Amino acid sequence: LFSGRWDKKLLRDGSGRIFLDVHGDCFQAIVDYLNELAISSEDERPKTPTIEDDCKPILAQYMMLFGLTAIPQIPQLKHLGKRRRQRISTSTRKMHRIAMLAIEAPEVNSKSPEVDRFAKEINEAINEKWKSLHALEEEVTSLEESFKDEEHFIGSLSSGDKKDIITLNVSGTMMTTTRATLMTVEESVLAQQFDDTKWTEQGNSNSPKVKEWTPEDVTNWMKSIEGIPDVVARLFCENEINGLELLALDRDGLKDIGVTRAGTICLLLKEIKTLEQKSQDVSTLIEHSPYCFGKILDYLRLKQLHSQKLIKEPLLPIISLALIERFEKVVKYYFPGETSTTILGHCGEIVDDYLVSTKSRYRT
């Protein structure tokens, strides 16, 4: 993924940064593990990445997704929530840890009959060449298959257009994902809200983006700033400064176009910085609990990876018992009717703070 050969294919945001639609804390745990691994000897290997119990199933999926061998142990349900309040899983499936998995490829006999019609030395030389050619052919075939797998992985995990990267303001908590993730469950309210036939690029409005401003737009903006003389605004007009150039201006650049007063330079630098931040901080408001919506988003991310055949079917979310009712309401708001079972499942009754029954406790 980060070898360099796929850089031009990786999805990037508006600032040119590589974007992966994954759980931030889980990915950070993997990065921390790799950082420690890089400075560890063979005799002192780092421990398996750790994270809160309710996120361990997600971390386990990511570890396998990225081909890492140290799989975090997923705790049994009865042990969940011992450290941080009570938690339950909405999944009726037991959680297991794969200790070892052996895969054997079927033997393929690609050897040609040995040559024996010439002198012994010649036969041996020819047969040795054939062996080398067969070995090389197998290596090339293996590399071709690896390249195809790698290409599929990159295309499935990190592809698309930057306009499909969606920033959400979830009651003050910023979350970023892709439109494809939000549309994973086609019948959901989220899928309808971000449908490509209805969705326009985030931040799109009647006014152009700052980077697309003309010199006239820049001049009008300059005139609207309190404390900036008209003579300074005219300097920008005379130098035909457009929006892209405006955002690139620094102290020396302002002096080059004729702005000399120190106070005016400082004021302009502050206003330009504020303008740049506002042009980037465009988000869609989600007025729901960040905890509940975050759990939904985490599950949809895994479902999207599963639909790309990159991971196995994910476990249903593990939810804090104190927030289970609120979580139900948020899920049923975005996933009405039977679609709510996609995330809620048919979980059991709670006895002694744990999920022990197979009866459905969710009403549709």
Short mmCIF file of C-alpha atoms in Angstrom, two decimals:
data_model
loop_
_atom_site.label_atom_id
_atom_site.label_comp_id
_atom_site.label_asym_id
_atom_site.label_seq_id
_atom_site.Cartn_x
_atom_site.Cartn_y
_atom_site.Cartn_z
CA LEU A 1 0.00 0.00 0.00
CA PHE A 2 2.77 2.43 0.93
CA SER A 3 5.54 0.95 -1.26
CA GLY A 4 5.42 3.94 -3.59
CA ARG A 5 4.40 2.09 -6.74
CA TRP A 6 0.71 2.77 -6.13
CA ASP A 7 0.98 6.41 -5.07
CA LYS A 8 -0.83 7.71 -8.15
CA LYS A 9 -3.76 5.36 -7.60
CA LEU A 10 -4.34 5.99 -3.90
CA LEU A 11 -7.35 8.08 -2.88
CA ARG A 12 -6.34 11.52 -1.63
CA ASP A 13 -8.27 14.32 0.02
CA GLY A 14 -8.44 17.94 -1.10
CA SER A 15 -5.06 18.64 0.51
CA GLY A 16 -3.35 15.78 -1.33
CA ARG A 17 -3.11 13.50 1.72
CA ILE A 18 -3.65 9.73 1.35
CA PHE A 19 -7.10 8.84 2.68
CA LEU A 20 -8.02 5.47 4.18
CA ASP A 21 -11.60 4.96 5.35
CA VAL A 22 -10.76 3.06 8.54
CA HIS A 23 -11.28 3.32 12.30
CA GLY A 24 -8.72 5.90 13.44
CA ASP A 25 -7.84 4.39 16.83
CA CYS A 26 -7.46 0.88 15.38
CA PHE A 27 -5.22 2.08 12.57
CA GLN A 28 -3.16 4.11 15.06
CA ALA A 29 -2.71 0.94 17.16
CA ILE A 30 -1.36 -0.83 14.07
CA VAL A 31 1.02 2.05 13.28
CA ASP A 32 2.25 2.07 16.90
CA TYR A 33 2.83 -1.68 16.69
CA LEU A 34 4.81 -1.34 13.45
CA ASN A 35 6.88 1.51 14.88
CA GLU A 36 7.82 -0.66 17.85
CA LEU A 37 8.44 -3.65 15.58
CA ALA A 38 10.93 -1.61 13.54
CA ILE A 39 13.17 -1.07 16.58
CA SER A 40 12.73 -4.53 18.13
CA SER A 41 15.08 -7.49 17.87
CA GLU A 42 13.97 -11.00 16.92
CA ASP A 43 14.20 -11.99 20.58
CA GLU A 44 12.12 -9.06 21.81
CA ARG A 45 9.12 -8.88 19.53
CA PRO A 46 6.45 -6.32 20.51
CA LYS A 47 3.21 -7.45 22.07
CA THR A 48 0.03 -7.73 20.06
CA PRO A 49 -1.58 -4.30 19.43
CA THR A 50 -4.01 -3.41 22.19
CA ILE A 51 -7.21 -1.39 22.18
CA GLU A 52 -10.47 -1.15 24.12
CA ASP A 53 -12.45 -4.40 24.22
CA ASP A 54 -15.35 -3.09 22.12
CA CYS A 55 -12.92 -2.25 19.28
CA LYS A 56 -10.92 -5.50 19.32
CA PRO A 57 -13.08 -7.23 16.66
CA ILE A 58 -12.44 -4.25 14.35
CA LEU A 59 -8.70 -4.31 15.06
CA ALA A 60 -8.58 -8.06 14.38
CA GLN A 61 -10.19 -7.51 10.96
CA TYR A 62 -7.71 -4.74 10.11
CA MET A 63 -4.73 -6.86 11.19
CA MET A 64 -5.79 -9.60 8.79
CA LEU A 65 -6.67 -7.05 6.11
CA PHE A 66 -3.13 -5.65 6.14
CA GLY A 67 -1.50 -9.08 6.33
CA LEU A 68 -0.16 -8.80 9.88
CA THR A 69 0.29 -12.06 11.76
CA ALA A 70 -0.22 -10.88 15.34
CA ILE A 71 -4.00 -11.10 15.68
CA PRO A 72 -5.40 -9.43 18.83
CA GLN A 73 -7.35 -11.86 20.98
CA ILE A 74 -11.04 -11.06 20.98
CA PRO A 75 -12.45 -11.44 24.51
CA GLN A 76 -15.38 -13.71 25.23
CA LEU A 77 -18.68 -11.86 25.68
CA LYS A 78 -18.86 -12.58 29.41
CA HIS A 79 -15.61 -10.70 29.92
CA LEU A 80 -16.61 -7.64 27.92
CA GLY A 81 -17.15 -4.44 29.86
CA LYS A 82 -15.30 -5.48 33.00
CA ARG A 83 -12.84 -2.65 32.62
CA ARG A 84 -15.04 0.15 31.27
CA ARG A 85 -18.63 -0.21 32.44
CA GLN A 86 -20.89 -2.88 31.04
CA ARG A 87 -20.86 -3.60 27.34
CA ILE A 88 -22.88 -6.03 25.28
CA SER A 89 -22.56 -7.34 21.77
CA THR A 90 -25.56 -7.17 19.48
CA SER A 91 -24.22 -10.27 17.73
CA THR A 92 -25.53 -13.76 18.52
CA ARG A 93 -22.39 -15.30 17.07
CA LYS A 94 -19.55 -16.37 19.31
CA MET A 95 -16.26 -14.60 18.80
CA HIS A 96 -13.28 -16.82 18.03
CA ARG A 97 -9.58 -16.31 17.59
CA ILE A 98 -7.78 -18.10 14.77
CA ALA A 99 -4.64 -19.64 16.23
CA MET A 100 -3.18 -21.07 13.04
CA LEU A 101 -4.28 -21.48 9.45
CA ALA A 102 -2.37 -23.67 7.02
CA ILE A 103 -2.99 -23.32 3.30
CA GLU A 104 -1.53 -25.80 0.84
CA ALA A 105 -1.56 -25.23 -2.91
CA PRO A 106 -2.32 -28.25 -5.11
CA GLU A 107 0.72 -29.72 -6.77
CA VAL A 108 1.01 -28.89 -10.45
CA ASN A 109 3.27 -31.05 -12.57
CA SER A 110 4.80 -28.65 -15.08
CA LYS A 111 7.92 -30.70 -15.72
CA SER A 112 8.68 -31.75 -19.27
CA PRO A 113 10.04 -35.24 -19.97
CA GLU A 114 13.78 -35.34 -19.47
CA VAL A 115 15.89 -35.29 -22.62
CA ASP A 116 17.91 -38.50 -23.07
CA ARG A 117 18.54 -38.85 -26.79
CA PHE A 118 21.92 -37.10 -26.83
CA ALA A 119 25.21 -37.71 -25.13
CA LYS A 120 25.07 -37.79 -21.32
CA GLU A 121 26.76 -34.40 -20.84
CA ILE A 122 24.48 -32.72 -23.38
CA ASN A 123 21.35 -34.32 -21.88
CA GLU A 124 22.31 -33.08 -18.41
CA ALA A 125 23.01 -29.57 -19.69
CA ILE A 126 19.67 -29.39 -21.55
CA ASN A 127 17.70 -30.80 -18.63
CA GLU A 128 19.36 -28.35 -16.24
CA LYS A 129 18.36 -25.47 -18.51
CA TRP A 130 14.79 -26.77 -18.64
CA LYS A 131 14.67 -26.90 -14.85
CA SER A 132 15.89 -23.31 -14.64
CA LEU A 133 13.31 -22.19 -17.20
CA HIS A 134 10.48 -23.96 -15.35
CA ALA A 135 11.57 -22.39 -12.07
CA LEU A 136 11.68 -18.97 -13.72
CA GLU A 137 8.25 -19.53 -15.30
CA GLU A 138 6.76 -20.43 -11.91
CA GLU A 139 8.33 -17.34 -10.35
CA VAL A 140 6.95 -15.08 -13.10
CA THR A 141 3.50 -16.66 -12.75
CA SER A 142 3.63 -16.15 -8.99
CA LEU A 143 4.63 -12.51 -9.43
CA GLU A 144 1.82 -11.95 -11.94
CA GLU A 145 -0.74 -13.41 -9.53
CA SER A 146 0.67 -11.34 -6.67
CA PHE A 147 0.43 -8.21 -8.81
CA LYS A 148 -3.21 -8.96 -9.67
CA ASP A 149 -4.03 -9.51 -6.00
CA GLU A 150 -2.19 -6.34 -5.02
CA GLU A 151 -3.95 -4.34 -7.73
CA HIS A 152 -7.35 -5.61 -6.56
CA PHE A 153 -6.46 -4.79 -2.95
CA ILE A 154 -5.38 -1.23 -3.77
CA GLY A 155 -8.36 -0.62 -6.04
CA SER A 156 -10.81 -1.89 -3.44
CA LEU A 157 -9.26 -0.29 -0.36
CA SER A 158 -8.16 3.12 -1.59
CA SER A 159 -9.65 4.27 -4.85
CA GLY A 160 -12.16 6.84 -5.98
CA ASP A 161 -12.37 10.58 -6.35
CA LYS A 162 -11.63 13.16 -3.67
CA LYS A 163 -15.12 14.61 -4.13
CA ASP A 164 -16.50 11.38 -2.63
CA ILE A 165 -14.63 11.93 0.66
CA ILE A 166 -17.30 13.12 3.09
CA THR A 167 -16.60 15.08 6.28
CA LEU A 168 -19.31 14.82 8.92
CA ASN A 169 -19.81 17.08 11.91
CA VAL A 170 -21.44 14.68 14.36
CA SER A 171 -22.64 17.01 17.12
CA GLY A 172 -19.24 18.68 17.24
CA THR A 173 -17.12 15.56 16.60
CA MET A 174 -15.58 15.48 13.12
CA MET A 175 -15.67 12.16 11.23
CA THR A 176 -14.50 11.54 7.69
CA THR A 177 -15.57 8.68 5.46
CA THR A 178 -16.49 7.93 1.85
CA ARG A 179 -19.83 8.15 0.14
CA ALA A 180 -19.56 4.44 -0.76
CA THR A 181 -19.37 3.53 2.94
CA LEU A 182 -22.43 5.62 3.79
CA MET A 183 -24.34 3.91 0.97
CA THR A 184 -23.42 0.35 1.99
CA VAL A 185 -27.02 -0.46 3.01
CA GLU A 186 -29.03 0.67 -0.01
CA GLU A 187 -32.40 0.97 1.75
CA SER A 188 -31.07 3.15 4.56
CA VAL A 189 -31.68 6.86 5.09
CA LEU A 190 -27.91 7.42 4.84
CA ALA A 191 -27.81 5.82 1.40
CA GLN A 192 -30.64 8.04 0.20
CA GLN A 193 -29.07 11.15 1.71
CA PHE A 194 -25.75 10.58 -0.05
CA ASP A 195 -27.09 9.03 -3.26
CA ASP A 196 -24.96 10.14 -6.21
CA THR A 197 -28.11 11.22 -8.08
CA LYS A 198 -28.89 13.68 -5.26
CA TRP A 199 -25.52 14.33 -3.65
CA THR A 200 -23.40 17.24 -4.82
CA GLU A 201 -19.76 17.76 -3.96
CA GLN A 202 -19.46 18.80 -0.33
CA GLY A 203 -19.20 22.53 0.03
CA ASN A 204 -20.70 23.11 -3.41
CA SER A 205 -22.79 26.28 -3.52
CA ASN A 206 -23.64 29.18 -5.77
CA SER A 207 -20.34 30.86 -4.91
CA PRO A 208 -17.06 29.43 -6.25
CA LYS A 209 -14.41 27.93 -3.96
CA VAL A 210 -11.59 30.19 -2.80
CA LYS A 211 -9.10 28.38 -5.04
CA GLU A 212 -11.34 29.21 -8.01
CA TRP A 213 -11.67 32.92 -7.21
CA THR A 214 -10.92 35.38 -9.99
CA PRO A 215 -8.87 38.56 -9.35
CA GLU A 216 -12.19 40.40 -9.10
CA ASP A 217 -13.40 38.00 -6.38
CA VAL A 218 -10.14 38.50 -4.47
CA THR A 219 -10.45 42.30 -4.73
CA ASN A 220 -14.03 42.23 -3.46
CA TRP A 221 -12.97 40.04 -0.54
CA MET A 222 -10.14 42.47 0.28
CA LYS A 223 -12.59 45.38 0.36
CA SER A 224 -14.79 43.50 2.84
CA ILE A 225 -11.99 43.16 5.42
CA GLU A 226 -12.22 45.70 8.21
CA GLY A 227 -9.05 47.78 8.49
CA ILE A 228 -7.75 47.16 4.95
CA PRO A 229 -7.47 50.42 2.91
CA ASP A 230 -8.86 50.50 -0.63
CA VAL A 231 -5.36 51.26 -1.92
CA VAL A 232 -4.22 47.82 -0.72
CA ALA A 233 -7.20 46.15 -2.40
CA ARG A 234 -6.22 47.91 -5.64
CA LEU A 235 -2.70 46.42 -5.35
CA PHE A 236 -4.23 42.95 -5.50
CA CYS A 237 -6.32 43.95 -8.51
CA GLU A 238 -3.33 45.48 -10.34
CA ASN A 239 -1.27 42.32 -9.76
CA GLU A 240 -4.21 40.13 -10.85
CA ILE A 241 -3.98 37.92 -7.76
CA ASN A 242 -6.43 35.01 -8.06
CA GLY A 243 -7.73 32.73 -5.31
CA LEU A 244 -5.04 30.08 -5.61
CA GLU A 245 -2.31 32.72 -5.45
CA LEU A 246 -4.03 34.46 -2.54
CA LEU A 247 -3.81 31.32 -0.38
CA ALA A 248 -0.11 30.96 -1.26
CA LEU A 249 0.87 34.50 -0.24
CA ASP A 250 3.30 34.92 2.66
CA ARG A 251 4.99 37.97 4.19
CA ASP A 252 7.51 38.30 1.35
CA GLY A 253 4.81 37.83 -1.27
CA LEU A 254 2.73 40.65 0.20
CA LYS A 255 5.76 42.94 0.16
CA ASP A 256 6.47 42.02 -3.47
CA ILE A 257 3.03 43.21 -4.60
CA GLY A 258 3.49 46.50 -2.73
CA VAL A 259 2.07 46.01 0.77
CA THR A 260 4.63 47.68 3.04
CA ARG A 261 2.93 48.58 6.33
CA ALA A 262 3.69 45.96 9.04
CA GLY A 263 0.24 46.13 10.63
CA THR A 264 -1.52 45.63 7.30
CA ILE A 265 0.72 42.66 6.47
CA CYS A 266 -0.04 40.98 9.81
CA LEU A 267 -3.77 41.58 9.40
CA LEU A 268 -3.76 40.16 5.87
CA LEU A 269 -1.80 37.06 6.90
CA LYS A 270 -4.32 36.41 9.67
CA GLU A 271 -7.31 36.86 7.35
CA ILE A 272 -5.76 34.66 4.64
CA LYS A 273 -5.11 31.89 7.18
CA THR A 274 -8.69 32.12 8.45
CA LEU A 275 -10.01 32.05 4.89
CA GLU A 276 -7.97 28.93 4.11
CA GLN A 277 -9.26 27.13 7.20
CA LYS A 278 -12.87 28.00 6.39
CA SER A 279 -12.44 26.76 2.84
CA GLN A 280 -11.30 23.37 4.18
CA ASP A 281 -13.66 22.95 7.14
CA VAL A 282 -16.73 22.09 5.06
CA SER A 283 -18.83 19.37 6.64
CA THR A 284 -22.31 17.86 6.76
CA LEU A 285 -24.06 18.19 10.13
CA ILE A 286 -25.23 14.98 11.84
CA GLU A 287 -27.23 15.82 14.98
CA HIS A 288 -26.85 12.54 16.83
CA SER A 289 -24.61 10.99 19.47
CA PRO A 290 -20.99 10.73 18.23
CA TYR A 291 -20.67 7.43 20.12
CA CYS A 292 -23.74 5.87 18.48
CA PHE A 293 -23.11 7.24 15.00
CA GLY A 294 -19.43 6.29 15.27
CA LYS A 295 -20.40 2.68 16.01
CA ILE A 296 -22.67 2.67 12.95
CA LEU A 297 -19.92 4.14 10.78
CA ASP A 298 -17.34 1.61 12.02
CA TYR A 299 -19.66 -1.25 11.12
CA LEU A 300 -20.47 0.18 7.68
CA ARG A 301 -16.74 0.50 6.97
CA LEU A 302 -16.28 -3.20 7.71
CA LYS A 303 -19.35 -4.11 5.63
CA GLN A 304 -17.92 -2.13 2.72
CA LEU A 305 -14.59 -3.99 3.00
CA HIS A 306 -16.50 -7.28 3.17
CA SER A 307 -18.44 -6.39 0.01
CA GLN A 308 -15.06 -5.92 -1.72
CA LYS A 309 -14.08 -9.44 -0.56
CA LEU A 310 -11.20 -8.04 1.51
CA ILE A 311 -12.33 -9.31 4.93
CA LYS A 312 -14.72 -11.84 6.42
CA GLU A 313 -18.26 -11.01 7.53
CA PRO A 314 -17.84 -8.56 10.43
CA LEU A 315 -19.28 -9.05 13.88
CA LEU A 316 -22.12 -6.75 14.88
CA PRO A 317 -21.17 -3.72 17.02
CA ILE A 318 -20.40 -4.05 20.73
CA ILE A 319 -22.32 -1.34 22.57
CA SER A 320 -22.08 0.09 26.08
CA LEU A 321 -25.07 -1.11 28.09
CA ALA A 322 -25.69 2.44 29.33
CA LEU A 323 -26.17 3.65 25.74
CA ILE A 324 -27.97 0.68 24.17
CA GLU A 325 -31.40 2.37 24.02
CA ARG A 326 -29.99 5.51 22.44
CA PHE A 327 -28.05 3.37 19.97
CA GLU A 328 -31.27 1.55 19.01
CA LYS A 329 -33.05 4.84 18.31
CA VAL A 330 -30.23 6.20 16.15
CA VAL A 331 -29.99 2.94 14.20
CA LYS A 332 -33.74 2.78 13.61
CA TYR A 333 -33.74 6.41 12.48
CA TYR A 334 -31.17 5.72 9.76
CA PHE A 335 -32.22 2.10 9.11
CA PRO A 336 -36.03 1.94 9.33
CA GLY A 337 -38.01 -1.28 9.40
CA GLU A 338 -36.23 -4.54 8.70
CA THR A 339 -33.05 -2.76 7.61
CA SER A 340 -32.31 -2.06 11.30
CA THR A 341 -31.49 -5.75 11.81
CA THR A 342 -28.47 -5.21 9.55
CA ILE A 343 -26.80 -3.49 12.51
CA LEU A 344 -28.93 -4.47 15.51
CA GLY A 345 -29.32 -8.13 14.59
CA HIS A 346 -31.60 -10.28 16.75
CA CYS A 347 -29.87 -10.26 20.08
CA GLY A 348 -30.94 -11.79 23.34
CA GLU A 349 -32.22 -10.61 26.68
CA ILE A 350 -29.85 -9.17 29.26
CA VAL A 351 -29.51 -11.13 32.49
CA ASP A 352 -27.00 -10.03 35.15
CA ASP A 353 -25.64 -7.39 32.77
CA TYR A 354 -24.84 -9.92 30.03
CA LEU A 355 -26.43 -11.12 26.83
CA VAL A 356 -27.45 -14.72 27.47
CA SER A 357 -30.64 -15.42 25.50
CA THR A 358 -31.24 -15.98 21.79
CA LYS A 359 -34.62 -14.22 21.94
CA SER A 360 -34.90 -11.04 19.95
CA ARG A 361 -35.06 -7.95 22.17
CA TYR A 362 -35.50 -5.54 19.27
CA ARG A 363 -38.93 -4.55 18.07
CA THR A 364 -39.37 -3.48 14.47
#
